[in-house]
Amino acid sequence: MENKFILKNGSGSLCCKGCGKQDNKLNTYDWLADIPGNAELEDMVEIQFKNTRKGYYKNSNRLKLEKGDTVAVEASPGHDIGVVTLTGRLVPLQMRKANIKPDAEIRRIYRKAKPVDLEKYREAKSREHDTMIRSRQIALQLGLQMKIGDVEYQGDGNKAIFYYIADERVDFRQLIKVLAEVFRVRIEMKQIGARQEAGRIGGIGPCGRELCCATWMTNFVSVSTSAARYQDISLNPQKLAGQCAKLKCCLNYEVDAYVECQKRLPSKEITLETADSTYYYFKADILRGAITYSTDKNFLANEVTISPKRAFEIINMNKQGEKPVKLAADNDAEDPKSKDLLEQESVTRFDKNKSGKNKKKKKNPEKQRNANAQEMQNNTKPNGGNATETKNSAPHSKKQKNKVERQKNKNNEQQGEAGVNKQLPAGPVKQNTKKLPAVTAQTKEGAKAENTNHPASANNNGGKPNRNNNRRPKNKGNADEGGNAPQQPQM
């Protein structure tokens, strides 16, 4: 059970040998790794070197090799150091995919790498960056129109491969002589394209994932702008180009699906005639199957979105000389879609129905309180200039509170004008221009008592007590115990 993970449902096993190290690019998952004796059936082994360079070697010594082993392989001259990435029956399939002919020369594997081999390998790799910078300066001094993108030393340090990019044919014979004299190694020049350079360097694409050319793509298919036209993508060079300054390889991934869906849509050149106007093709959602028409060719005006089925019906009607009343069918009802981009990320998106019920429950008590306040206000009865209110008539809303406050101020002003012996509030008092109530006998007596300038005479009206002054108001908010009216709030 070594190197195996048993699935919990008991339906099989998952072999960890199939996955290679993630630091190696273009790894292939070996889905036959858990088959007993798979590695011994084939003596061909796939070896990967720096970046995307791979080679296929023969295990003539019958070494027990697994994925991730570092081995020393045959090279010219000397030997090279690489990592095993695939063994078993899948290797011949990979060789066929790489277009390696059966009669091609196959080199062999010497041994598993020893500590001495690994030490030489690290020493050679440490010189690659300085060699690349120096070689670029030499190429610039020679006036060559080329760019040296990468340098790879052989495992034993006796050979160096220079990868360069050039738009035209370059005569680099003089460059090879100078490089051999400077670095004292055997020089090999390899021309690569911009896509291969991006795959060797690596990086993160605009999709947020590692570049396809650096992870799984082995062959590069030409990409044209027609792929963008089929998918209705704006022809913006900055958005269509990748990090290699060429068109993105992913433009070819979904072209076939878009071409198949476009066969179900009418032509862009066909116009639709209705009883009131002529509609021109404006845009289409190819995968959803919706076409938008406009009454103007140049800009969107009176847009109508219909289905391809409805469009073909109108085209057939126009061929027969008939014109529908309107472009959209009567039974076509557009599904309302939310334009909130963050709606799917909301934590409370599933609580809409519950929140609606809570709102209804909260709404009924509010209506009841407002109705009670309005009823209490309408049932107020004037008694000696004071409004008699119950305790339940206290306002609950700001608007209702202001309304009741104004009513109290109005009653206090009427009480002062009627001659009640009370101290006037500080500050100017707004005069009431409305019609005063009829003067009664009690008010006349109160006015006579006021002219005497004796506060105590208000309660001695010729030996008869004044009922209005002796009666204590029910609502403490209208007057205090001394009969003083509350001060008018400052506006």
Short mmCIF file of N, CA, C and O in Angstrom, two decimals, residues 316-440:
data_model
loop_
_atom_site.label_atom_id
_atom_site.label_comp_id
_atom_site.label_asym_id
_atom_site.label_seq_id
_atom_site.Cartn_x
_atom_site.Cartn_y
_atom_site.Cartn_z
N ASN A 316 -39.49 35.19 -43.15
CA ASN A 316 -40.41 34.47 -44.04
C ASN A 316 -41.65 35.31 -44.36
O ASN A 316 -42.15 35.28 -45.50
N MET A 317 -42.14 36.07 -43.38
CA MET A 317 -43.29 36.94 -43.64
C MET A 317 -42.93 38.05 -44.62
O MET A 317 -43.73 38.39 -45.52
N ASN A 318 -41.72 38.61 -44.49
CA ASN A 318 -41.31 39.66 -45.43
C ASN A 318 -41.13 39.12 -46.84
O ASN A 318 -41.39 39.83 -47.82
N LYS A 319 -40.68 37.88 -46.97
CA LYS A 319 -40.54 37.29 -48.30
C LYS A 319 -41.90 37.13 -48.97
O LYS A 319 -42.02 37.23 -50.20
N GLN A 320 -42.93 36.88 -48.18
CA GLN A 320 -44.28 36.74 -48.72
C GLN A 320 -45.01 38.06 -48.86
O GLN A 320 -46.17 38.10 -49.24
N GLY A 321 -44.34 39.17 -48.53
CA GLY A 321 -44.94 40.50 -48.64
C GLY A 321 -45.73 40.94 -47.44
O GLY A 321 -46.44 41.95 -47.51
N GLU A 322 -45.64 40.22 -46.36
CA GLU A 322 -46.37 40.58 -45.15
C GLU A 322 -45.44 41.29 -44.17
O GLU A 322 -44.23 41.05 -44.14
N LYS A 323 -46.02 42.18 -43.37
CA LYS A 323 -45.27 42.92 -42.37
C LYS A 323 -45.99 42.82 -41.03
O LYS A 323 -47.18 43.17 -40.94
N PRO A 324 -45.32 42.33 -40.01
CA PRO A 324 -45.98 42.25 -38.69
C PRO A 324 -46.18 43.63 -38.09
O PRO A 324 -45.56 44.62 -38.48
N VAL A 325 -47.08 43.70 -37.12
CA VAL A 325 -47.36 44.98 -36.46
C VAL A 325 -46.15 45.44 -35.65
O VAL A 325 -45.76 46.60 -35.68
N LYS A 326 -45.54 44.52 -34.94
CA LYS A 326 -44.36 44.86 -34.14
C LYS A 326 -43.36 43.73 -34.25
O LYS A 326 -43.69 42.61 -34.68
N LEU A 327 -42.15 44.05 -33.87
CA LEU A 327 -41.07 43.09 -34.06
C LEU A 327 -41.15 41.96 -33.05
O LEU A 327 -41.02 40.79 -33.41
N ALA A 328 -41.35 42.27 -31.80
CA ALA A 328 -41.41 41.24 -30.75
C ALA A 328 -42.75 40.56 -30.74
O ALA A 328 -43.79 41.18 -31.04
N ALA A 329 -42.77 39.29 -30.42
CA ALA A 329 -44.02 38.56 -30.33
C ALA A 329 -44.75 38.91 -29.05
O ALA A 329 -44.17 39.42 -28.09
N ASP A 330 -46.04 38.62 -29.04
CA ASP A 330 -46.85 38.95 -27.86
C ASP A 330 -46.47 38.10 -26.65
O ASP A 330 -46.54 38.55 -25.52
N ASN A 331 -46.08 36.85 -26.92
CA ASN A 331 -45.75 35.96 -25.80
C ASN A 331 -44.31 36.05 -25.38
O ASN A 331 -43.86 35.30 -24.52
N ASP A 332 -43.53 36.92 -26.02
CA ASP A 332 -42.13 37.10 -25.64
C ASP A 332 -42.06 38.02 -24.44
O ASP A 332 -42.37 39.21 -24.55
N ALA A 333 -41.69 37.49 -23.32
CA ALA A 333 -41.54 38.29 -22.09
C ALA A 333 -40.12 38.13 -21.61
O ALA A 333 -39.68 37.01 -21.32
N GLU A 334 -39.42 39.21 -21.56
CA GLU A 334 -38.03 39.17 -21.15
C GLU A 334 -37.94 38.89 -19.64
O GLU A 334 -38.66 39.48 -18.84
N ASP A 335 -37.07 37.99 -19.31
CA ASP A 335 -36.87 37.67 -17.90
C ASP A 335 -36.10 38.81 -17.24
O ASP A 335 -34.99 39.15 -17.69
N PRO A 336 -36.66 39.39 -16.19
CA PRO A 336 -35.91 40.46 -15.51
C PRO A 336 -34.68 39.91 -14.84
O PRO A 336 -34.75 38.95 -14.09
N LYS A 337 -33.57 40.51 -15.14
CA LYS A 337 -32.29 40.08 -14.58
C LYS A 337 -31.72 41.18 -13.71
O LYS A 337 -31.80 42.35 -14.07
N SER A 338 -31.15 40.79 -12.62
CA SER A 338 -30.57 41.77 -11.71
C SER A 338 -29.27 42.30 -12.29
O SER A 338 -28.48 41.55 -12.87
N LYS A 339 -29.05 43.60 -12.17
CA LYS A 339 -27.83 44.23 -12.63
C LYS A 339 -26.82 44.42 -11.50
O LYS A 339 -25.79 45.03 -11.70
N ASP A 340 -27.17 43.92 -10.34
CA ASP A 340 -26.26 44.04 -9.21
C ASP A 340 -25.20 42.94 -9.33
O ASP A 340 -25.50 41.76 -9.23
N LEU A 341 -23.95 43.36 -9.56
CA LEU A 341 -22.89 42.39 -9.75
C LEU A 341 -22.51 41.67 -8.46
O LEU A 341 -21.95 40.58 -8.50
N LEU A 342 -22.81 42.28 -7.32
CA LEU A 342 -22.45 41.69 -6.04
C LEU A 342 -23.61 40.96 -5.37
O LEU A 342 -23.52 40.59 -4.20
N GLU A 343 -24.69 40.75 -6.13
CA GLU A 343 -25.85 40.10 -5.51
C GLU A 343 -25.54 38.66 -5.14
O GLU A 343 -25.96 38.17 -4.10
N GLN A 344 -24.76 37.97 -5.98
CA GLN A 344 -24.45 36.58 -5.69
C GLN A 344 -23.50 36.44 -4.50
O GLN A 344 -23.39 35.37 -3.93
N GLU A 345 -22.79 37.52 -4.17
CA GLU A 345 -21.86 37.46 -3.05
C GLU A 345 -22.50 37.90 -1.73
O GLU A 345 -21.86 37.85 -0.68
N SER A 346 -23.76 38.33 -1.76
CA SER A 346 -24.40 38.81 -0.55
C SER A 346 -24.71 37.64 0.38
O SER A 346 -25.18 36.59 -0.05
N VAL A 347 -24.45 37.85 1.66
CA VAL A 347 -24.71 36.79 2.64
C VAL A 347 -26.20 36.64 2.90
O VAL A 347 -26.69 35.54 3.18
N THR A 348 -26.96 37.72 2.76
CA THR A 348 -28.40 37.70 3.06
C THR A 348 -29.25 37.57 1.80
O THR A 348 -30.40 37.96 1.80
N ARG A 349 -28.68 37.01 0.71
CA ARG A 349 -29.46 36.91 -0.53
C ARG A 349 -30.60 35.90 -0.43
O ARG A 349 -31.55 35.95 -1.20
N PHE A 350 -30.50 34.96 0.53
CA PHE A 350 -31.56 33.97 0.71
C PHE A 350 -32.57 34.38 1.77
O PHE A 350 -33.50 33.63 2.05
N ASP A 351 -32.40 35.55 2.37
CA ASP A 351 -33.30 36.01 3.43
C ASP A 351 -34.30 37.04 2.95
O ASP A 351 -34.87 37.77 3.75
N LYS A 352 -34.53 37.15 1.65
CA LYS A 352 -35.44 38.18 1.12
C LYS A 352 -36.88 37.93 1.56
O LYS A 352 -37.58 38.85 1.97
N ASN A 353 -37.32 36.68 1.49
CA ASN A 353 -38.71 36.38 1.87
C ASN A 353 -38.93 36.61 3.37
O ASN A 353 -39.95 37.14 3.78
N LYS A 354 -37.94 36.22 4.17
CA LYS A 354 -38.09 36.42 5.61
C LYS A 354 -38.12 37.90 5.96
O LYS A 354 -38.89 38.34 6.80
N SER A 355 -37.26 38.68 5.30
CA SER A 355 -37.25 40.11 5.59
C SER A 355 -38.55 40.77 5.18
O SER A 355 -39.03 41.69 5.82
N GLY A 356 -39.18 40.26 4.08
CA GLY A 356 -40.47 40.81 3.67
C GLY A 356 -41.56 40.56 4.69
O GLY A 356 -42.39 41.41 4.97
N LYS A 357 -41.53 39.35 5.28
CA LYS A 357 -42.52 39.04 6.30
C LYS A 357 -42.33 39.91 7.54
O LYS A 357 -43.28 40.37 8.15
N ASN A 358 -41.09 40.14 7.91
CA ASN A 358 -40.83 40.96 9.09
C ASN A 358 -41.28 42.39 8.88
O ASN A 358 -41.77 43.05 9.78
N LYS A 359 -41.11 42.86 7.63
CA LYS A 359 -41.57 44.22 7.34
C LYS A 359 -43.07 44.34 7.50
O LYS A 359 -43.58 45.32 8.02
N LYS A 360 -43.79 43.31 7.05
CA LYS A 360 -45.25 43.37 7.19
C LYS A 360 -45.66 43.34 8.65
O LYS A 360 -46.58 44.03 9.07
N LYS A 361 -44.97 42.55 9.45
CA LYS A 361 -45.32 42.47 10.87
C LYS A 361 -45.04 43.79 11.57
O LYS A 361 -45.75 44.20 12.46
N LYS A 362 -43.98 44.46 11.17
CA LYS A 362 -43.65 45.74 11.80
C LYS A 362 -44.52 46.87 11.30
O LYS A 362 -44.65 47.89 11.94
N LYS A 363 -45.09 46.67 10.13
CA LYS A 363 -45.86 47.75 9.52
C LYS A 363 -47.21 47.91 10.19
O LYS A 363 -47.73 49.03 10.35
N ASN A 364 -47.85 46.84 10.62
CA ASN A 364 -49.19 46.91 11.22
C ASN A 364 -49.19 47.66 12.55
O ASN A 364 -50.04 48.52 12.77
N PRO A 365 -48.27 47.42 13.49
CA PRO A 365 -48.28 48.22 14.74
C PRO A 365 -48.03 49.70 14.49
O PRO A 365 -48.59 50.55 15.18
N GLU A 366 -47.25 50.03 13.49
CA GLU A 366 -46.99 51.44 13.19
C GLU A 366 -48.26 52.12 12.70
O GLU A 366 -48.58 53.24 13.09
N LYS A 367 -49.00 51.44 11.85
CA LYS A 367 -50.26 52.00 11.38
C LYS A 367 -51.24 52.18 12.54
O LYS A 367 -51.96 53.18 12.62
N GLN A 368 -51.24 51.20 13.45
CA GLN A 368 -52.17 51.27 14.57
C GLN A 368 -51.83 52.45 15.48
O GLN A 368 -52.72 53.17 15.95
N ARG A 369 -50.53 52.69 15.73
CA ARG A 369 -50.14 53.81 16.58
C ARG A 369 -50.50 55.14 15.94
O ARG A 369 -50.96 56.08 16.61
N ASN A 370 -50.27 55.26 14.63
CA ASN A 370 -50.62 56.51 13.95
C ASN A 370 -52.13 56.76 13.97
O ASN A 370 -52.60 57.88 14.13
N ALA A 371 -52.89 55.68 13.80
CA ALA A 371 -54.35 55.83 13.84
C ALA A 371 -54.83 56.25 15.23
O ALA A 371 -55.73 57.09 15.35
N ASN A 372 -54.22 55.67 16.27
CA ASN A 372 -54.61 56.03 17.63
C ASN A 372 -54.27 57.49 17.94
O ASN A 372 -55.05 58.21 18.56
N ALA A 373 -53.10 57.93 17.47
CA ALA A 373 -52.71 59.32 17.71
C ALA A 373 -53.63 60.29 17.00
O ALA A 373 -54.02 61.34 17.53
N GLN A 374 -54.00 59.93 15.75
CA GLN A 374 -54.92 60.80 15.01
C GLN A 374 -56.29 60.84 15.66
O GLN A 374 -56.93 61.90 15.72
N GLU A 375 -56.74 59.71 16.16
CA GLU A 375 -58.05 59.67 16.81
C GLU A 375 -58.05 60.47 18.10
O GLU A 375 -59.02 61.19 18.40
N MET A 376 -56.99 60.37 18.88
CA MET A 376 -56.91 61.13 20.11
C MET A 376 -56.86 62.62 19.84
O MET A 376 -57.41 63.43 20.59
N GLN A 377 -56.20 63.01 18.76
CA GLN A 377 -56.12 64.43 18.43
C GLN A 377 -57.48 64.98 18.01
O GLN A 377 -57.83 66.11 18.32
N ASN A 378 -58.23 64.18 17.27
CA ASN A 378 -59.55 64.62 16.84
C ASN A 378 -60.56 64.69 17.99
O ASN A 378 -61.51 65.47 17.95
N ASN A 379 -60.36 63.85 19.03
CA ASN A 379 -61.29 63.80 20.15
C ASN A 379 -60.94 64.76 21.27
O ASN A 379 -61.55 64.70 22.35
N THR A 380 -59.96 65.62 21.09
CA THR A 380 -59.61 66.59 22.13
C THR A 380 -60.73 67.61 22.30
O THR A 380 -61.26 68.15 21.33
N LYS A 381 -61.09 67.92 23.55
CA LYS A 381 -62.17 68.88 23.84
C LYS A 381 -61.59 70.07 24.58
O LYS A 381 -60.91 69.93 25.58
N PRO A 382 -61.89 71.31 24.14
CA PRO A 382 -61.36 72.50 24.85
C PRO A 382 -62.09 72.69 26.17
O PRO A 382 -63.31 72.67 26.25
N ASN A 383 -61.36 72.93 27.23
CA ASN A 383 -61.91 73.14 28.57
C ASN A 383 -61.14 74.28 29.21
O ASN A 383 -60.06 74.09 29.75
N GLY A 384 -61.74 75.49 29.13
CA GLY A 384 -61.06 76.63 29.70
C GLY A 384 -59.79 76.97 28.97
O GLY A 384 -58.85 77.46 29.54
N GLY A 385 -59.73 76.71 27.69
CA GLY A 385 -58.55 77.02 26.90
C GLY A 385 -57.54 75.91 26.91
O GLY A 385 -56.51 76.03 26.27
N ASN A 386 -57.73 74.82 27.67
CA ASN A 386 -56.78 73.71 27.72
C ASN A 386 -57.38 72.51 27.00
O ASN A 386 -58.55 72.22 27.12
N ALA A 387 -56.51 71.76 26.27
CA ALA A 387 -56.94 70.55 25.56
C ALA A 387 -56.75 69.37 26.47
O ALA A 387 -55.66 69.14 27.00
N THR A 388 -57.85 68.61 26.67
CA THR A 388 -57.78 67.44 27.53
C THR A 388 -57.37 66.24 26.70
O THR A 388 -58.07 65.86 25.75
N GLU A 389 -56.23 65.64 27.03
CA GLU A 389 -55.72 64.48 26.29
C GLU A 389 -55.42 63.37 27.28
O GLU A 389 -55.10 63.62 28.44
N THR A 390 -55.53 62.18 26.82
CA THR A 390 -55.20 61.02 27.64
C THR A 390 -53.73 60.69 27.51
O THR A 390 -53.03 61.23 26.66
N LYS A 391 -53.27 59.80 28.36
CA LYS A 391 -51.86 59.43 28.33
C LYS A 391 -51.50 58.63 27.08
O LYS A 391 -50.36 58.63 26.67
N ASN A 392 -52.45 57.95 26.51
CA ASN A 392 -52.16 57.15 25.33
C ASN A 392 -52.01 57.99 24.07
O ASN A 392 -51.69 57.46 23.01
N SER A 393 -52.32 59.31 24.15
CA SER A 393 -52.25 60.14 22.95
C SER A 393 -50.86 60.73 22.75
O SER A 393 -50.71 61.69 22.02
N ALA A 394 -49.88 60.26 23.42
CA ALA A 394 -48.52 60.78 23.23
C ALA A 394 -48.06 60.47 21.82
O ALA A 394 -48.26 59.36 21.31
N PRO A 395 -47.46 61.46 21.12
CA PRO A 395 -47.04 61.24 19.72
C PRO A 395 -45.89 60.27 19.66
O PRO A 395 -45.01 60.27 20.50
N HIS A 396 -45.87 59.46 18.62
CA HIS A 396 -44.82 58.47 18.41
C HIS A 396 -43.89 58.85 17.27
O HIS A 396 -42.77 58.37 17.21
N SER A 397 -44.37 59.68 16.35
CA SER A 397 -43.52 60.09 15.24
C SER A 397 -43.16 61.56 15.40
O SER A 397 -43.82 62.31 16.11
N LYS A 398 -42.12 61.96 14.72
CA LYS A 398 -41.65 63.35 14.82
C LYS A 398 -42.67 64.32 14.24
O LYS A 398 -42.92 65.40 14.79
N LYS A 399 -43.29 63.92 13.13
CA LYS A 399 -44.28 64.79 12.50
C LYS A 399 -45.49 64.98 13.41
O LYS A 399 -46.01 66.09 13.58
N GLN A 400 -45.96 63.88 14.00
CA GLN A 400 -47.11 63.96 14.88
C GLN A 400 -46.78 64.75 16.14
O GLN A 400 -47.62 65.51 16.66
N LYS A 401 -45.54 64.62 16.63
CA LYS A 401 -45.13 65.36 17.81
C LYS A 401 -45.12 66.86 17.57
O LYS A 401 -45.59 67.66 18.40
N ASN A 402 -44.63 67.28 16.42
CA ASN A 402 -44.63 68.71 16.09
C ASN A 402 -46.05 69.25 15.95
O ASN A 402 -46.34 70.39 16.32
N LYS A 403 -46.93 68.43 15.41
CA LYS A 403 -48.31 68.87 15.22
C LYS A 403 -49.00 69.08 16.57
O LYS A 403 -49.71 70.08 16.78
N VAL A 404 -48.78 68.16 17.51
CA VAL A 404 -49.38 68.30 18.83
C VAL A 404 -48.78 69.48 19.58
O VAL A 404 -49.47 70.21 20.31
N GLU A 405 -47.48 69.73 19.38
CA GLU A 405 -46.83 70.86 20.04
C GLU A 405 -47.40 72.19 19.55
O GLU A 405 -47.60 73.12 20.32
N ARG A 406 -47.65 72.28 18.26
CA ARG A 406 -48.25 73.51 17.72
C ARG A 406 -49.65 73.73 18.28
O ARG A 406 -50.09 74.87 18.53
N GLN A 407 -50.41 72.63 18.46
CA GLN A 407 -51.75 72.76 19.02
C GLN A 407 -51.70 73.26 20.46
O GLN A 407 -52.53 74.09 20.89
N LYS A 408 -50.69 72.79 21.23
CA LYS A 408 -50.56 73.27 22.61
C LYS A 408 -50.21 74.74 22.66
O LYS A 408 -50.74 75.51 23.46
N ASN A 409 -49.31 75.19 21.80
CA ASN A 409 -48.94 76.60 21.77
C ASN A 409 -50.13 77.49 21.39
O ASN A 409 -50.32 78.58 21.91
N LYS A 410 -50.93 76.98 20.46
CA LYS A 410 -52.11 77.73 20.05
C LYS A 410 -53.09 77.88 21.21
O LYS A 410 -53.68 78.96 21.44
N ASN A 411 -53.30 76.81 21.98
CA ASN A 411 -54.21 76.88 23.12
C ASN A 411 -53.70 77.82 24.20
O ASN A 411 -54.44 78.55 24.84
N ASN A 412 -52.37 77.82 24.42
CA ASN A 412 -51.80 78.72 25.42
C ASN A 412 -51.96 80.18 25.03
O ASN A 412 -52.22 81.05 25.87
N GLU A 413 -51.80 80.49 23.73
CA GLU A 413 -51.98 81.86 23.27
C GLU A 413 -53.42 82.31 23.45
O GLU A 413 -53.70 83.44 23.86
N GLN A 414 -54.38 81.41 23.14
CA GLN A 414 -55.79 81.76 23.32
C GLN A 414 -56.10 81.99 24.80
O GLN A 414 -56.88 82.86 25.17
N GLN A 415 -55.46 81.21 25.66
CA GLN A 415 -55.71 81.35 27.10
C GLN A 415 -55.19 82.69 27.61
O GLN A 415 -55.82 83.34 28.43
N GLY A 416 -54.00 83.13 27.10
CA GLY A 416 -53.47 84.42 27.51
C GLY A 416 -54.31 85.57 27.02
O GLY A 416 -54.50 86.57 27.72
N GLU A 417 -54.85 85.49 25.84
CA GLU A 417 -55.68 86.56 25.31
C GLU A 417 -57.03 86.62 26.02
O GLU A 417 -57.69 87.65 26.06
N ALA A 418 -57.46 85.50 26.57
CA ALA A 418 -58.74 85.48 27.29
C ALA A 418 -58.64 86.13 28.66
O ALA A 418 -59.65 86.27 29.35
N GLY A 419 -57.48 86.53 29.09
CA GLY A 419 -57.36 87.26 30.36
C GLY A 419 -57.00 86.40 31.53
O GLY A 419 -57.15 86.83 32.66
N VAL A 420 -56.53 85.18 31.33
CA VAL A 420 -56.13 84.33 32.45
C VAL A 420 -54.86 84.91 33.03
O VAL A 420 -53.94 85.29 32.31
N ASN A 421 -54.86 85.05 34.38
CA ASN A 421 -53.73 85.70 35.05
C ASN A 421 -52.57 84.69 35.15
O ASN A 421 -52.44 83.95 36.10
N LYS A 422 -51.76 84.68 34.09
CA LYS A 422 -50.58 83.82 34.04
C LYS A 422 -49.42 84.62 33.49
O LYS A 422 -49.61 85.56 32.73
N GLN A 423 -48.24 84.25 33.90
CA GLN A 423 -47.06 84.93 33.39
C GLN A 423 -46.83 84.56 31.95
O GLN A 423 -46.91 83.39 31.56
N LEU A 424 -46.52 85.57 31.15
CA LEU A 424 -46.26 85.34 29.73
C LEU A 424 -44.89 84.72 29.57
O LEU A 424 -43.97 85.00 30.33
N PRO A 425 -44.70 83.90 28.59
CA PRO A 425 -43.37 83.29 28.36
C PRO A 425 -42.37 84.34 27.93
O PRO A 425 -42.72 85.37 27.38
N ALA A 426 -41.10 84.07 28.21
CA ALA A 426 -40.03 85.01 27.86
C ALA A 426 -39.91 85.09 26.36
O ALA A 426 -40.10 84.12 25.64
N GLY A 427 -39.55 86.31 25.89
CA GLY A 427 -39.36 86.49 24.45
C GLY A 427 -40.64 86.93 23.79
O GLY A 427 -41.72 86.90 24.38
N PRO A 428 -40.53 87.33 22.55
CA PRO A 428 -41.72 87.78 21.81
C PRO A 428 -42.67 86.64 21.55
O PRO A 428 -42.25 85.53 21.25
N VAL A 429 -43.95 86.95 21.68
CA VAL A 429 -44.99 85.95 21.44
C VAL A 429 -45.72 86.32 20.17
O VAL A 429 -46.12 87.47 19.98
N LYS A 430 -45.86 85.33 19.33
CA LYS A 430 -46.55 85.56 18.05
C LYS A 430 -48.04 85.78 18.30
O LYS A 430 -48.69 85.00 18.98
N GLN A 431 -48.55 86.90 17.76
CA GLN A 431 -49.96 87.23 17.94
C GLN A 431 -50.81 86.37 17.04
O GLN A 431 -50.47 86.14 15.88
N ASN A 432 -51.90 85.92 17.60
CA ASN A 432 -52.81 85.09 16.83
C ASN A 432 -53.81 85.99 16.11
O ASN A 432 -54.51 86.77 16.73
N THR A 433 -53.83 85.89 14.80
CA THR A 433 -54.70 86.75 14.00
C THR A 433 -56.07 86.13 13.77
O THR A 433 -56.90 86.71 13.08
N LYS A 434 -56.27 84.92 14.31
CA LYS A 434 -57.56 84.28 14.09
C LYS A 434 -58.63 84.93 14.98
O LYS A 434 -58.34 85.63 15.93
N LYS A 435 -59.89 84.64 14.67
CA LYS A 435 -61.03 85.21 15.39
C LYS A 435 -61.05 84.68 16.81
O LYS A 435 -60.97 83.48 17.03
N LEU A 436 -61.12 85.62 17.79
CA LEU A 436 -61.12 85.23 19.18
C LEU A 436 -62.46 84.64 19.58
O LEU A 436 -63.50 84.99 19.00
N PRO A 437 -62.48 83.77 20.60
CA PRO A 437 -63.77 83.21 21.05
C PRO A 437 -64.60 84.27 21.79
O PRO A 437 -64.09 85.32 22.21
N ALA A 438 -65.88 84.00 21.92
CA ALA A 438 -66.81 84.96 22.58
C ALA A 438 -66.41 85.14 24.04
O ALA A 438 -66.00 84.20 24.72
N VAL A 439 -66.53 86.39 24.52
CA VAL A 439 -66.16 86.72 25.90
C VAL A 439 -67.34 86.36 26.83
O VAL A 439 -68.47 86.79 26.60
N THR A 440 -67.07 85.60 27.81
CA THR A 440 -68.10 85.17 28.77
C THR A 440 -67.99 85.99 30.03
O THR A 440 -67.13 86.86 30.19
#
